[in-house]
Short mmCIF file of C-alpha atoms in Angstrom, two decimals:
data_model
loop_
_atom_site.label_atom_id
_atom_site.label_comp_id
_atom_site.label_asym_id
_atom_site.label_seq_id
_atom_site.Cartn_x
_atom_site.Cartn_y
_atom_site.Cartn_z
CA MET A 27 43.96 27.33 11.73
CA GLY A 28 47.91 27.86 12.02
CA THR A 29 50.36 25.21 13.49
CA ARG A 30 50.40 27.19 16.71
CA THR A 31 46.71 27.22 16.87
CA THR A 32 46.85 26.46 20.71
CA LEU A 33 49.31 29.53 21.57
CA ALA A 34 47.14 31.69 19.01
CA VAL A 35 43.98 30.84 20.93
CA SER A 36 45.24 32.48 23.96
CA ILE A 37 46.02 35.68 22.15
CA VAL A 38 42.48 35.81 21.19
CA LEU A 39 41.29 35.31 24.69
CA PHE A 40 43.32 38.07 26.09
CA SER A 41 42.18 40.50 23.57
CA LEU A 42 38.59 39.90 24.39
CA LEU A 43 39.61 40.70 27.90
CA ALA A 44 41.16 44.09 26.75
CA GLY A 45 37.79 44.38 25.09
CA SER A 46 39.30 45.80 21.84
CA ALA A 47 37.64 44.68 18.30
CA ALA A 48 41.16 45.10 16.64
CA ALA A 49 43.11 43.13 19.11
CA GLN A 50 40.71 40.15 18.32
CA GLN A 51 42.65 40.06 15.01
CA ALA A 52 45.96 39.64 16.31
CA PRO A 53 48.65 38.08 14.45
CA GLU A 54 49.91 34.31 14.66
CA HIS A 55 51.53 34.05 17.93
CA ASP A 56 54.96 35.75 17.82
CA GLY A 57 57.75 36.95 20.31
CA TYR A 58 55.58 39.84 21.72
CA ALA A 59 52.59 37.67 22.46
CA HIS A 60 54.96 35.24 24.49
CA LEU A 61 56.34 38.69 26.20
CA SER A 62 52.71 39.40 26.91
CA LEU A 63 52.13 36.05 28.60
CA ILE A 64 55.68 36.56 30.74
CA ASN A 65 54.37 39.94 31.70
CA ARG A 66 50.83 38.53 32.63
CA ALA A 67 52.35 35.70 34.67
CA SER A 68 54.91 37.94 36.45
CA LEU A 69 52.11 40.19 37.58
CA VAL A 70 49.88 37.61 38.81
CA MET A 71 52.64 35.82 40.73
CA LEU A 72 53.77 39.18 42.14
CA ALA A 73 50.30 40.05 43.29
CA GLU A 74 49.89 36.60 44.81
CA GLU A 75 52.92 37.01 46.96
CA GLY A 76 51.96 40.25 48.04
CA LEU A 77 54.94 41.86 46.60
CA VAL A 78 52.92 44.50 44.61
CA GLU A 79 49.79 45.36 46.39
CA ARG A 80 46.58 44.76 44.54
CA ALA A 81 45.54 48.49 43.39
CA LEU A 82 48.97 48.98 41.95
CA ALA A 83 48.63 45.49 40.16
CA GLY A 84 45.27 46.30 38.93
CA ARG A 85 46.63 49.66 37.37
CA ILE A 86 49.62 47.87 36.08
CA ALA A 87 47.48 45.03 34.52
CA ARG A 88 45.29 47.46 32.75
CA GLY A 89 48.47 49.09 31.34
CA ILE A 90 49.59 45.73 30.05
CA GLU A 91 46.06 45.38 28.18
CA ALA A 92 46.26 48.80 26.87
CA VAL A 93 49.62 48.13 25.37
CA ASP A 94 48.59 44.64 23.90
CA THR A 95 45.83 45.98 22.30
CA GLU A 96 47.81 48.79 20.71
CA GLN A 97 50.27 46.20 19.30
CA ALA A 98 47.40 44.00 18.05
CA GLU A 99 46.80 46.71 15.36
CA PRO A 100 48.08 46.51 12.04
CA GLY A 101 51.57 47.53 11.31
CA ALA A 102 52.27 47.66 15.15
CA ARG A 103 55.85 47.00 16.10
CA ARG A 104 55.27 43.91 18.14
CA SER A 105 58.90 43.81 19.58
CA SER A 106 59.86 41.12 22.19
CA ASN A 107 62.38 43.44 23.77
CA TYR A 108 60.94 44.18 27.38
CA LEU A 109 62.77 47.65 27.58
CA ILE A 110 60.61 48.76 24.60
CA PHE A 111 57.26 47.30 26.25
CA GLU A 112 58.25 48.78 29.24
CA GLU A 113 58.79 52.32 27.96
CA ARG A 114 55.15 52.31 26.83
CA LEU A 115 53.85 50.87 29.74
CA LEU A 116 55.36 53.39 32.12
CA GLU A 117 53.72 56.38 29.79
CA LEU A 118 50.27 54.80 30.82
CA THR A 119 51.01 53.84 34.43
CA GLY A 120 53.67 56.13 35.72
CA ASP A 121 57.30 54.98 37.08
CA GLU A 122 55.41 52.51 39.56
CA GLY A 123 54.52 50.00 36.36
CA SER A 124 58.31 49.20 36.73
CA MET A 125 57.20 47.24 39.41
CA LEU A 126 56.42 44.38 36.93
CA HIS A 127 60.06 44.00 36.46
CA MET A 128 60.74 43.35 40.01
CA GLY A 129 63.52 40.56 40.36
CA ARG A 130 63.48 40.00 36.52
CA SER A 131 66.39 40.52 34.06
CA ARG A 132 66.06 40.32 30.33
CA GLN A 133 68.19 37.30 30.58
CA GLY A 134 65.58 35.28 32.03
CA ILE A 135 62.81 36.70 29.95
CA GLY A 136 65.12 35.99 26.84
CA SER A 137 65.54 32.34 28.12
CA THR A 138 61.89 32.10 28.39
CA LEU A 139 61.11 33.34 25.19
CA ARG A 140 63.44 31.07 23.45
CA ARG A 141 61.78 28.09 25.53
CA TYR A 142 58.45 29.18 24.32
CA VAL A 143 59.96 28.79 20.36
CA ILE A 144 61.65 25.35 20.82
CA ARG A 145 58.49 23.75 22.64
CA GLU A 146 56.29 25.05 19.98
CA ASP A 147 58.51 23.62 17.43
CA LEU A 148 58.66 20.43 19.13
CA LEU A 149 55.14 19.90 18.90
CA ASP A 150 54.75 21.02 15.43
CA VAL A 151 57.36 18.62 14.45
CA PHE A 152 55.78 15.90 16.31
CA GLU A 153 52.52 16.49 14.50
CA ALA A 154 53.87 16.18 11.21
CA MET A 155 55.76 13.23 11.97
CA LEU A 156 52.60 11.59 12.37
CA GLU A 157 51.55 11.99 8.91
CA PRO A 158 54.32 9.85 7.27
CA TRP A 159 54.11 7.30 9.88
CA ASP A 160 50.22 6.87 9.15
CA ALA A 161 51.09 6.90 5.58
CA LEU A 162 53.61 4.08 6.06
CA LEU A 163 51.18 1.88 7.76
CA ASP A 164 48.28 2.35 5.53
CA LEU A 165 50.52 1.44 2.25
CA ALA A 166 51.89 -1.43 4.54
CA ALA A 167 48.45 -2.81 5.18
CA ASP A 168 47.91 -2.93 1.25
CA HIS A 169 51.40 -4.95 0.90
CA VAL A 170 51.35 -7.65 3.58
CA ASP A 171 51.36 -10.02 0.81
CA THR A 172 53.55 -8.24 -1.67
CA VAL A 173 56.86 -9.85 -2.00
CA VAL A 174 59.70 -7.47 -3.14
CA PRO A 175 63.74 -7.89 -3.17
CA ALA A 176 65.56 -6.59 -0.50
CA TYR A 177 69.10 -5.05 -0.87
CA THR A 178 72.58 -5.09 0.95
CA HIS A 179 75.81 -3.81 -0.41
CA GLY A 180 73.36 -2.44 -3.02
CA VAL A 181 72.89 -6.02 -4.38
CA GLN A 182 69.61 -8.12 -4.33
CA ALA A 183 69.74 -10.05 -1.20
CA GLN A 184 66.73 -11.74 -0.09
CA PRO A 185 62.93 -11.87 -0.78
CA THR A 186 60.88 -9.81 1.68
CA SER A 187 57.49 -8.18 1.97
CA LEU A 188 56.82 -4.50 1.05
CA ALA A 189 54.85 -4.21 4.26
CA HIS A 190 57.97 -5.58 6.10
CA TYR A 191 60.25 -3.08 4.79
CA LEU A 192 57.83 -0.26 5.29
CA LEU A 193 57.24 -1.19 8.89
CA ALA A 194 61.04 -0.62 9.53
CA PHE A 195 60.68 2.81 8.78
CA ALA A 196 57.53 3.22 10.70
CA ASP A 197 59.48 1.76 13.77
CA ALA A 198 61.97 4.35 12.93
CA LEU A 199 59.37 7.15 13.11
CA ALA A 200 58.23 5.57 16.58
CA ARG A 201 61.95 6.07 17.81
CA ASP A 202 61.89 9.40 16.64
CA ALA A 203 58.73 10.36 18.59
CA GLY A 204 60.21 8.83 21.74
CA ARG A 205 63.37 11.16 21.24
CA LEU A 206 60.95 14.21 21.02
CA GLU A 207 58.79 12.94 24.14
CA GLY A 208 61.85 12.48 25.94
CA ALA A 209 63.28 16.05 24.70
CA TRP A 210 59.84 17.69 26.00
CA GLY A 211 60.49 16.64 29.39
CA ARG A 212 63.69 18.30 29.50
CA ILE A 213 62.89 21.55 27.22
CA ASN A 214 59.47 22.38 28.81
CA ARG A 215 61.25 23.74 32.12
CA SER A 216 60.98 27.34 32.91
CA PRO A 217 63.79 29.38 33.62
CA MET A 218 62.02 32.52 34.70
CA GLY A 219 62.83 33.75 38.08
CA ALA A 220 66.66 33.26 37.71
CA ALA A 221 67.01 36.94 36.69
CA ALA A 222 70.61 37.36 35.12
CA LEU A 223 72.13 34.19 36.41
CA GLY A 224 71.72 34.35 40.38
CA THR A 225 68.13 35.20 40.97
CA SER A 226 67.30 38.31 42.94
CA GLY A 227 66.69 39.62 46.52
CA PHE A 228 62.96 39.32 46.16
CA PRO A 229 61.06 35.88 47.04
CA LEU A 230 59.54 35.51 43.57
CA ASP A 231 57.65 32.13 43.48
CA ARG A 232 59.39 30.31 40.32
CA VAL A 233 57.31 27.36 40.67
CA ARG A 234 53.97 29.20 40.53
CA LEU A 235 55.55 31.22 37.50
CA ALA A 236 56.36 27.84 35.67
CA GLU A 237 52.66 26.69 36.33
CA LEU A 238 51.32 29.78 35.02
CA LEU A 239 53.42 29.73 31.71
CA GLY A 240 52.59 26.24 31.13
CA PHE A 241 55.78 24.65 31.95
CA ASP A 242 56.30 21.30 33.90
CA GLY A 243 58.56 22.73 36.30
CA VAL A 244 61.75 24.80 36.52
CA ILE A 245 65.32 24.80 35.63
CA GLU A 246 66.42 24.87 39.41
CA ASN A 247 69.91 26.17 39.16
CA SER A 248 69.41 29.71 38.18
CA TYR A 249 72.91 29.95 36.47
CA ASP A 250 72.13 26.69 34.31
CA ALA A 251 68.62 28.25 33.61
CA ASN A 252 70.09 30.96 31.41
CA LEU A 253 73.76 30.06 30.78
CA VAL A 254 73.92 26.33 30.07
CA ALA A 255 70.36 24.99 29.39
CA SER A 256 70.09 27.21 26.84
CA LEU A 257 72.62 25.47 25.02
CA ASP A 258 71.97 21.76 25.31
CA SER A 259 68.08 22.02 24.89
CA LYS A 260 68.36 23.52 21.58
CA ILE A 261 71.11 20.88 20.49
CA GLU A 262 69.04 17.75 21.70
CA LEU A 263 66.01 18.89 19.55
CA ALA A 264 68.19 19.58 16.48
CA ASN A 265 69.95 16.46 16.98
CA ALA A 266 66.73 14.56 17.32
CA LEU A 267 65.56 16.19 13.81
CA SER A 268 68.72 15.70 12.18
CA THR A 269 68.61 11.49 13.10
CA SER A 270 65.00 11.49 11.69
CA ALA A 271 66.27 13.34 8.45
CA VAL A 272 69.06 10.62 7.93
CA THR A 273 66.66 7.88 8.28
CA LEU A 274 64.59 9.61 5.83
CA GLY A 275 67.48 10.10 3.44
CA VAL A 276 68.05 6.26 3.37
CA PHE A 277 64.44 5.69 2.34
CA THR A 278 64.72 8.24 -0.66
CA GLU A 279 68.06 6.75 -1.77
CA ASP A 280 66.12 3.37 -2.00
CA LEU A 281 63.56 4.72 -4.21
CA GLN A 282 66.10 6.57 -6.34
CA THR A 283 68.02 3.16 -7.20
CA GLN A 284 64.49 1.84 -8.56
CA TYR A 285 64.75 4.70 -11.14
CA HIS A 286 68.10 3.15 -12.69
CA ASP A 287 65.94 0.40 -14.12
CA PRO A 288 63.70 1.24 -17.07
CA SER A 289 61.25 -0.71 -15.46
CA PRO A 290 61.01 -0.16 -11.55
CA TRP A 291 58.47 -2.30 -9.28
CA ILE A 292 57.87 1.04 -7.12
CA LEU A 293 57.79 4.53 -8.57
CA LEU A 294 56.01 7.88 -8.03
CA ASP A 295 52.93 8.79 -9.11
CA PRO A 296 53.21 10.64 -12.42
CA GLY A 297 52.16 13.79 -10.80
CA GLN A 298 55.27 14.10 -8.81
CA THR A 299 57.72 13.60 -11.66
CA GLY A 300 58.63 15.96 -14.45
CA VAL A 301 59.31 15.09 -18.26
CA SER A 302 62.54 16.04 -19.41
CA SER A 303 63.26 19.15 -21.60
CA ILE A 304 65.06 17.45 -24.21
CA MET A 305 64.52 13.50 -23.80
CA PRO A 306 60.67 12.76 -24.30
CA GLN A 307 60.79 9.60 -22.55
CA LYS A 308 62.45 10.56 -19.41
CA ARG A 309 60.26 11.06 -16.49
CA ASN A 310 62.47 12.56 -13.57
CA PRO A 311 61.50 11.78 -10.01
CA LEU A 312 61.24 15.41 -8.87
CA ALA A 313 59.51 15.09 -5.41
CA LEU A 314 62.06 12.50 -4.46
CA GLU A 315 64.81 14.73 -5.19
CA ASN A 316 63.01 17.68 -3.53
CA LEU A 317 62.76 15.78 -0.59
CA ARG A 318 66.14 14.26 -0.35
CA ALA A 319 67.43 17.71 -0.60
CA LEU A 320 65.20 19.11 2.10
CA ALA A 321 66.34 16.31 4.40
CA SER A 322 69.81 17.11 3.58
CA GLU A 323 69.09 20.87 4.62
CA VAL A 324 67.71 19.54 7.84
CA VAL A 325 70.95 17.69 8.59
CA GLY A 326 72.89 20.74 7.90
CA ASP A 327 71.15 22.95 9.57
CA ALA A 328 70.92 21.09 12.92
CA GLN A 329 74.79 20.78 12.68
CA THR A 330 74.89 24.48 12.66
CA VAL A 331 72.87 24.63 16.14
CA ALA A 332 75.76 22.74 17.52
CA LEU A 333 78.56 24.52 15.77
CA LYS A 334 77.61 27.94 16.90
CA ALA A 335 77.54 26.70 20.33
CA HIS A 336 81.00 24.92 20.07
CA ASN A 337 83.97 26.53 21.96
CA THR A 338 81.90 29.25 23.60
CA SER A 339 82.04 30.29 27.17
CA THR A 340 78.91 30.66 29.21
CA GLY A 341 76.88 33.81 28.45
CA MET A 342 77.96 34.45 25.12
CA ALA A 343 75.48 35.29 22.44
CA ASP A 344 76.41 32.81 19.89
CA TYR A 345 74.48 29.99 20.87
CA ARG A 346 71.52 31.54 22.95
CA PRO A 347 69.39 32.65 20.03
CA ALA A 348 66.44 30.07 18.82
CA ASP A 349 66.36 31.22 15.21
CA GLN A 350 68.73 28.22 13.98
CA VAL A 351 66.84 25.51 15.89
CA HIS A 352 63.62 27.17 14.77
CA GLN A 353 64.72 27.02 11.10
CA THR A 354 65.62 23.42 11.70
CA ALA A 355 62.30 22.44 13.02
CA THR A 356 60.33 24.18 10.27
CA LYS A 357 62.12 22.51 7.51
CA ALA A 358 61.90 19.10 9.45
CA ALA A 359 58.20 19.76 9.78
CA GLU A 360 57.86 20.50 5.89
CA MET A 361 60.23 17.30 5.26
CA HIS A 362 57.75 15.32 7.32
CA ARG A 363 54.54 16.47 5.44
CA ASP A 364 56.14 16.01 1.79
CA TRP A 365 57.23 12.41 3.03
CA ALA A 366 53.73 11.62 3.78
CA SER A 367 52.49 13.27 0.31
CA LEU A 368 55.15 10.93 -1.51
CA LEU A 369 54.07 7.82 0.35
CA ARG A 370 50.63 8.44 -0.54
CA GLY A 371 51.32 9.00 -4.44
CA LEU A 372 53.67 5.67 -4.65
CA LEU A 373 52.45 3.32 -6.90
CA VAL A 374 53.51 -0.51 -6.47
CA ARG A 375 53.78 -3.01 -9.05
CA PRO A 376 53.86 -6.55 -7.54
CA GLU A 377 54.35 -8.52 -10.62
CA ARG A 378 57.46 -6.67 -11.55
CA ALA A 379 58.95 -7.21 -7.84
CA LEU A 380 58.29 -11.02 -8.16
CA LEU A 381 60.00 -11.13 -11.71
CA GLU A 382 63.05 -9.33 -10.22
CA LEU A 383 63.30 -11.69 -7.52
CA THR A 384 62.78 -14.65 -9.75
CA SER A 385 65.44 -13.83 -12.47
CA ASP A 386 68.10 -13.90 -9.72
CA TYR A 387 69.22 -16.43 -6.87
CA SER A 388 67.68 -14.43 -3.75
CA THR A 389 66.20 -17.67 -2.28
CA MET A 390 69.31 -19.48 -2.04
CA THR A 391 69.49 -19.29 2.02
CA GLU A 392 66.16 -20.98 2.05
CA VAL A 393 67.95 -23.77 -0.07
CA ALA A 394 70.61 -24.18 2.49
CA ASP A 395 67.82 -23.95 5.47
CA VAL A 396 65.66 -26.69 3.86
CA LEU A 397 68.36 -28.93 3.53
CA LEU A 398 68.94 -28.30 7.38
CA ARG A 399 65.31 -28.44 8.59
CA GLU A 400 64.52 -31.53 6.40
CA ALA A 401 67.72 -33.53 6.60
CA ASP A 402 70.09 -32.23 9.21
CA VAL A 403 72.81 -30.95 6.47
CA PRO A 404 74.91 -28.74 8.07
CA PHE A 405 74.35 -25.16 7.05
CA ARG A 406 77.59 -24.49 5.71
CA VAL A 407 77.09 -27.58 3.45
CA GLY A 408 73.97 -26.55 2.21
CA HIS A 409 75.66 -23.03 1.67
CA HIS A 410 78.02 -24.64 -0.43
CA TYR A 411 75.62 -26.43 -2.53
CA ALA A 412 73.35 -23.38 -2.62
CA SER A 413 76.20 -21.35 -4.09
CA GLU A 414 77.12 -23.94 -6.80
CA LEU A 415 73.67 -23.71 -7.71
CA THR A 416 73.89 -20.13 -8.35
CA THR A 417 77.18 -20.10 -9.93
CA PHE A 418 75.98 -22.84 -12.67
CA GLY A 419 72.90 -20.96 -13.27
CA ARG A 420 74.25 -17.68 -13.83
CA GLU A 421 77.10 -19.22 -16.03
CA HIS A 422 74.53 -20.71 -18.26
CA GLY A 423 72.33 -18.09 -18.26
CA LYS A 424 69.45 -19.81 -16.40
CA THR A 425 67.03 -18.37 -13.68
CA PRO A 426 66.14 -20.32 -10.72
CA THR A 427 62.92 -21.22 -12.08
CA ASP A 428 65.01 -22.52 -15.01
CA LEU A 429 66.93 -25.31 -13.32
CA THR A 430 65.52 -28.82 -13.84
CA PRO A 431 65.08 -31.57 -11.22
CA GLU A 432 67.82 -33.40 -13.02
CA GLU A 433 70.47 -30.36 -12.56
CA LEU A 434 69.55 -29.71 -8.97
CA THR A 435 70.27 -33.16 -8.02
CA ARG A 436 73.33 -33.46 -10.34
CA ILE A 437 74.91 -30.40 -8.82
CA TYR A 438 74.37 -31.56 -5.21
CA HIS A 439 75.97 -34.84 -6.20
CA GLU A 440 79.04 -32.73 -7.84
CA ALA A 441 79.49 -30.22 -5.31
CA ILE A 442 78.86 -32.37 -1.89
CA GLY A 443 79.79 -36.06 -3.15
CA GLU A 444 76.47 -37.65 -2.21
CA ASP A 445 73.03 -37.94 -3.42
CA LEU A 446 70.68 -35.18 -2.76
CA PRO A 447 68.90 -36.29 0.75
CA VAL A 448 65.66 -34.26 0.24
CA PRO A 449 63.16 -34.62 -2.38
CA VAL A 450 63.78 -32.60 -5.40
CA GLU A 451 60.40 -30.70 -4.72
CA SER A 452 61.70 -29.42 -1.78
CA ILE A 453 64.46 -27.60 -3.44
CA LEU A 454 62.13 -26.49 -6.06
CA ASP A 455 59.71 -24.86 -3.58
CA ALA A 456 62.85 -23.53 -1.89
CA LEU A 457 63.59 -21.38 -4.96
CA ASP A 458 59.96 -19.42 -4.89
CA PRO A 459 60.48 -16.21 -3.21
CA ARG A 460 56.80 -16.21 -2.03
CA ALA A 461 57.43 -19.39 0.04
CA MET A 462 60.53 -18.36 1.39
CA VAL A 463 58.95 -15.41 2.78
CA ARG A 464 56.00 -17.54 4.03
CA ASN A 465 58.18 -20.10 5.68
CA ARG A 466 60.08 -17.33 8.15
CA ARG A 467 59.39 -17.98 12.05
CA GLY A 468 61.61 -15.90 13.71
CA LEU A 469 60.03 -12.70 15.94
CA GLY A 470 59.92 -9.81 13.50
CA GLY A 471 60.16 -11.25 10.02
CA PRO A 472 58.16 -10.85 6.95
CA GLN A 473 55.88 -13.82 7.37
CA PRO A 474 52.30 -12.57 6.91
CA ASP A 475 51.11 -13.47 10.42
CA GLU A 476 53.97 -11.62 12.14
CA VAL A 477 54.05 -8.57 9.73
CA ALA A 478 50.04 -8.06 10.81
CA ARG A 479 51.12 -8.20 14.36
CA MET A 480 53.73 -5.69 13.90
CA LEU A 481 51.05 -3.57 12.19
CA ASP A 482 48.84 -3.58 14.41
CA ARG A 483 51.32 -2.76 17.26
CA SER A 484 52.46 0.09 15.14
CA ARG A 485 49.04 1.40 14.80
CA THR A 486 48.69 1.18 18.70
CA GLU A 487 51.80 3.26 18.95
CA LEU A 488 50.57 5.75 16.76
CA VAL A 489 47.20 6.35 18.39
CA ARG A 490 49.38 6.72 21.74
CA ALA A 491 51.56 9.27 19.98
CA ARG A 492 48.56 11.40 18.78
CA ALA A 493 46.97 11.55 22.38
CA TRP A 494 50.44 12.25 23.65
CA VAL A 495 50.57 15.70 21.60
CA GLY A 496 47.08 16.29 22.17
CA GLU A 497 47.31 16.31 26.02
CA ARG A 498 50.63 18.48 25.51
CA ARG A 499 48.48 20.98 23.10
CA GLY A 500 45.62 20.80 25.94
CA ALA A 501 47.91 21.44 28.86
CA LEU A 502 49.18 24.30 27.53
CA LEU A 503 45.66 25.86 26.67
CA GLU A 504 44.49 25.02 30.20
CA SER A 505 47.40 26.89 31.58
CA GLU A 506 46.91 29.92 29.43
CA GLN A 507 43.09 30.01 30.15
CA ARG A 508 44.26 29.76 34.06
CA LEU A 509 46.57 32.67 33.47
CA ALA A 510 43.69 34.54 31.77
CA ALA A 511 41.56 33.98 34.47
CA ALA A 512 43.83 34.90 37.28
CA PHE A 513 45.12 37.95 35.24
CA GLN A 514 41.17 39.34 34.58
CA GLU A 515 40.73 38.89 38.64
CA ILE A 516 43.73 41.65 38.93
CA SER A 517 42.74 43.91 36.18
CA GLY A 518 39.12 43.74 37.06
CA GLY A 519 38.18 43.13 33.22
#
């Protein structure tokens, strides 16, 4: 089924009510389908309020069904322009069919059509975002005890666990999901009934229209509904997508730097790489490059949404269409699905990661910490000793594991002017990256118990996020089913 399954279901449902076999094969939910929902909701509300008497409402309803049946035929125009729809409706119902447009404006209809697009896009991206989140947690679960280098300023810094690193990005996705959930509460609001900008002289029930169309409420100020909220709602969604893409770009760059080394400790599945056309030994990380490029496009497209609205007055056409934010969301959904695919194909080499760690002095913080924990040596004193160890080792071409107990004690005496105040075995243990990770004690650290706890917490958050989007999809479907039933009662279908 397509990504807009919930709304597509309603088209089939409405087509069944019209009794047309051809209409049952209506295309994916599009602008015309959205317009049909708006027309049906408007007629239901008008009939319920007594603004259109029931007999006429029934005739208009059957006219709407007839036009919908025609528009479901292959090659039909399926325009979302209400005036085009109305022209055909009046041919079927006579001029009285224009009562459907009582108190309405194409401004209000257009704003509502755009709300349909961006709320569907939001849910589509939200669902796509759950895929890399799930993939990150699966990979993290396999590597709670895998010790890897962490880098700052592009330089090896300290050891951590691969799970600890991956969970950082899972938490970023959780925040992205939170941004979209917050945006939903502001986006899923109905502008219908606002007319052009100042409502109308007819007592339209805007709250009822919102309910029938699956909105959680109305945009109360009618000027805001069409002319201001159309601007910031799209920008809010675009900005959330841009933030997610920037985070993804950081992840891809981390992986890209691994390919600077002839023997990376994490790399792509061979199926995600390409062989150079001239250099037989070279494996280019094409999937990684394509993903990074797509993320950059999302950032650029999102900026365009804001730039088109910048320095425009209310009511201008520049910022009102939904096409740019729809393009941004479509690429963002693709980006997240591609990220999930890449994650599920990553190859990790724990022994190579450990070798990189033990080849340099990434555990020197632990050396200073051991001196402080076991002998109350001030941290800055221990820091100086660890720095001197590093200088000595690098100058003499020695890795930390090459340093002898005699060298460890002698360098302390030379650097500090005192004897080493802890057993030399404590310093040797501190040089082990695995021991350093195990010895972390802080909240949110890389120690296995803490990583396992964070992994469980993120799993719980992912389950809740899945439930949230499922509830939103379900609520939209239920509203359309209620609309279908109310419309059927009027049409006599």
